[in-house]
Amino acid sequence: MRRIRTYADLQGPDRSGLDQQVEAQHERVARRLEGIGTVLAVTSGKGGVGKSLVAATLASALVSRGLKGGLLDADLNGPSAPAFLGLSRPTLEVTDDGVVPPSDGRGLRVMSTDLLMDERAPLRWREPGTGGHLWRSLLERGVFREFLSDVVWGRLDVLVVDTPPGPQRLAELKELAPNRTRVLGVTIPTSASRTAVERSLRLAVEGGLLLLGLVENMAGYVCPACREVGPLHPGEAGESIARALGTPLLGRVPFDAEAAACAERGDMEGLLSSRAGREIGRLADVVAEGLGS
Amino acid sequence: MKFLCIECDEQMHFGERQLPGDGTLAAVFRCPECGREVAMLTNPMETQVVSALGIKIGGREVPEQPFELVRGSLEGGREGAFADAPAPGPVRWSDAAVERLAVVPSFVRGMVKRIYADYARERGIREITPEIMDRARTDLGLEGM
Ligand SMILES: [Zn+2]
């Protein structure tokens, strides 16, 4: 058999240099993240636990406490952050440095695919005729990378990343922001949630990410009549996951119809002063302390 | 990837890239010894997988624009979502080129304009015409823009 020289044998440049192009993308992310203290990935491993609302409220509460904060809505196909914040759809200025993120009234800088679409327009990607699934996971990865590297985040104490269920975004954060990422798990009290959230947090830890702690959402409900917190879901997933993973349970947030109504109309101010919002405020105090250490 | 002319045992050089417009891509490589050319042809899926990585076969000609991937991949992006900084330099646009640019969806128009202007400036082209736009499109791989 004749011997054909190998890739490594050839000394000439690799003009395509796919690995170099990918490396250059990573460097862009790294340069942008230099200005950011902590990337706080809020994750659940399961839908329906109210993670996105916790993430948006927590980010707002952190900014209300004087921290410089950003909120990256990494739920690319189901974005919700701008609605919770009552953010309109401004024209985004593109400078040589990148895309300038809009701020809410408090100064929280936000990026979300929602800002790129008309209010009721379906979110659709230009898919190839075949291999759509493979293509889509690559594309989402690329868009998430652009949201990290191409947004003019400026100097931030914390960039809250609302991370959709599934291991991809966390794995990418491990790759792109290994030293700054901390993970905050959100669960509800039920055992089904415990299993899903514990699994996904374990995966994150095994992947080398550091946990900041856990939040138990929908931990009881606020009675609209007497404002006392009554039971809602059975279970104690918060305590149980915290014990299993040796991470602190940083807060318990009750379901609060008043908070939900505020979220519905994008009234973050009202949300923060609701019973649930005040619990997230307490969570923000603990988180802010945890970020400093 | 690299291409080897087996007969000459020489590494072939990248020549040009073309996007015929059907979703496929052609990258031409040439042997510096014997002059033989080969074209690598990728099917639409391969072409889009590579573009989803935000990378260009044959190398990048102009720098990556902010949000290049999301702007190029989102269907029906919002009118007026972006206000793009004008490209630096004294590049002129012919009337026909301006007309053609006007039919590009506004979601990507500013970025596409910037890419054409960067392309022209780097090649010392003073005026952008539809012909230059065609050339840039295939050179740069501006599929769907
Ligand atoms: Zn040859």
Tab-separated table of N, CA and C and ligand atoms in Angstrom, chain B residues 5-10 12 31-36, ligand 1:
chain	number	residue	atom	x	y	z
B	5	CYS	N	-1.826	16.931	-3.375
B	5	CYS	CA	-1.732	16.402	-4.734
B	5	CYS	C	-0.838	15.166	-4.640
B	6	ILE	N	-1.437	14.006	-4.815
B	6	ILE	CA	-0.675	12.768	-4.576
B	6	ILE	C	0.435	12.613	-5.613
B	7	GLU	N	0.134	12.974	-6.851
B	7	GLU	CA	1.112	12.811	-7.913
B	7	GLU	C	2.385	13.602	-7.627
B	8	CYS	N	2.212	14.860	-7.187
B	8	CYS	CA	3.380	15.706	-6.915
B	8	CYS	C	3.813	15.610	-5.458
B	9	ASP	N	3.004	14.975	-4.610
B	9	ASP	CA	3.247	14.942	-3.176
B	9	ASP	C	3.400	16.361	-2.616
B	10	GLU	N	2.536	17.239	-3.093
B	10	GLU	CA	2.585	18.649	-2.681
B	10	GLU	C	1.247	19.032	-2.041
B	12	MET	N	-1.828	21.233	-1.683
B	12	MET	CA	-2.526	22.148	-2.584
B	12	MET	C	-2.915	23.425	-1.834
B	31	CYS	N	-2.873	22.675	-7.049
B	31	CYS	CA	-1.514	22.191	-6.781
B	31	CYS	C	-0.507	23.214	-7.315
B	32	PRO	N	0.403	23.673	-6.486
B	32	PRO	CA	1.367	24.683	-6.946
B	32	PRO	C	2.402	24.092	-7.902
B	33	GLU	N	2.563	22.771	-7.902
B	33	GLU	CA	3.518	22.107	-8.789
B	33	GLU	C	2.962	21.955	-10.198
B	34	CYS	N	1.862	21.195	-10.296
B	34	CYS	CA	1.349	20.805	-11.619
B	34	CYS	C	0.142	21.637	-12.047
B	35	GLY	N	-0.375	22.442	-11.127
B	35	GLY	CA	-1.490	23.309	-11.490
B	35	GLY	C	-2.848	22.625	-11.474
B	36	ARG	N	-2.876	21.343	-11.118
B	36	ARG	CA	-4.168	20.654	-11.090
B	36	ARG	C	-5.056	21.278	-10.016
C	1	ZN	ZN	0.364	18.358	-8.514
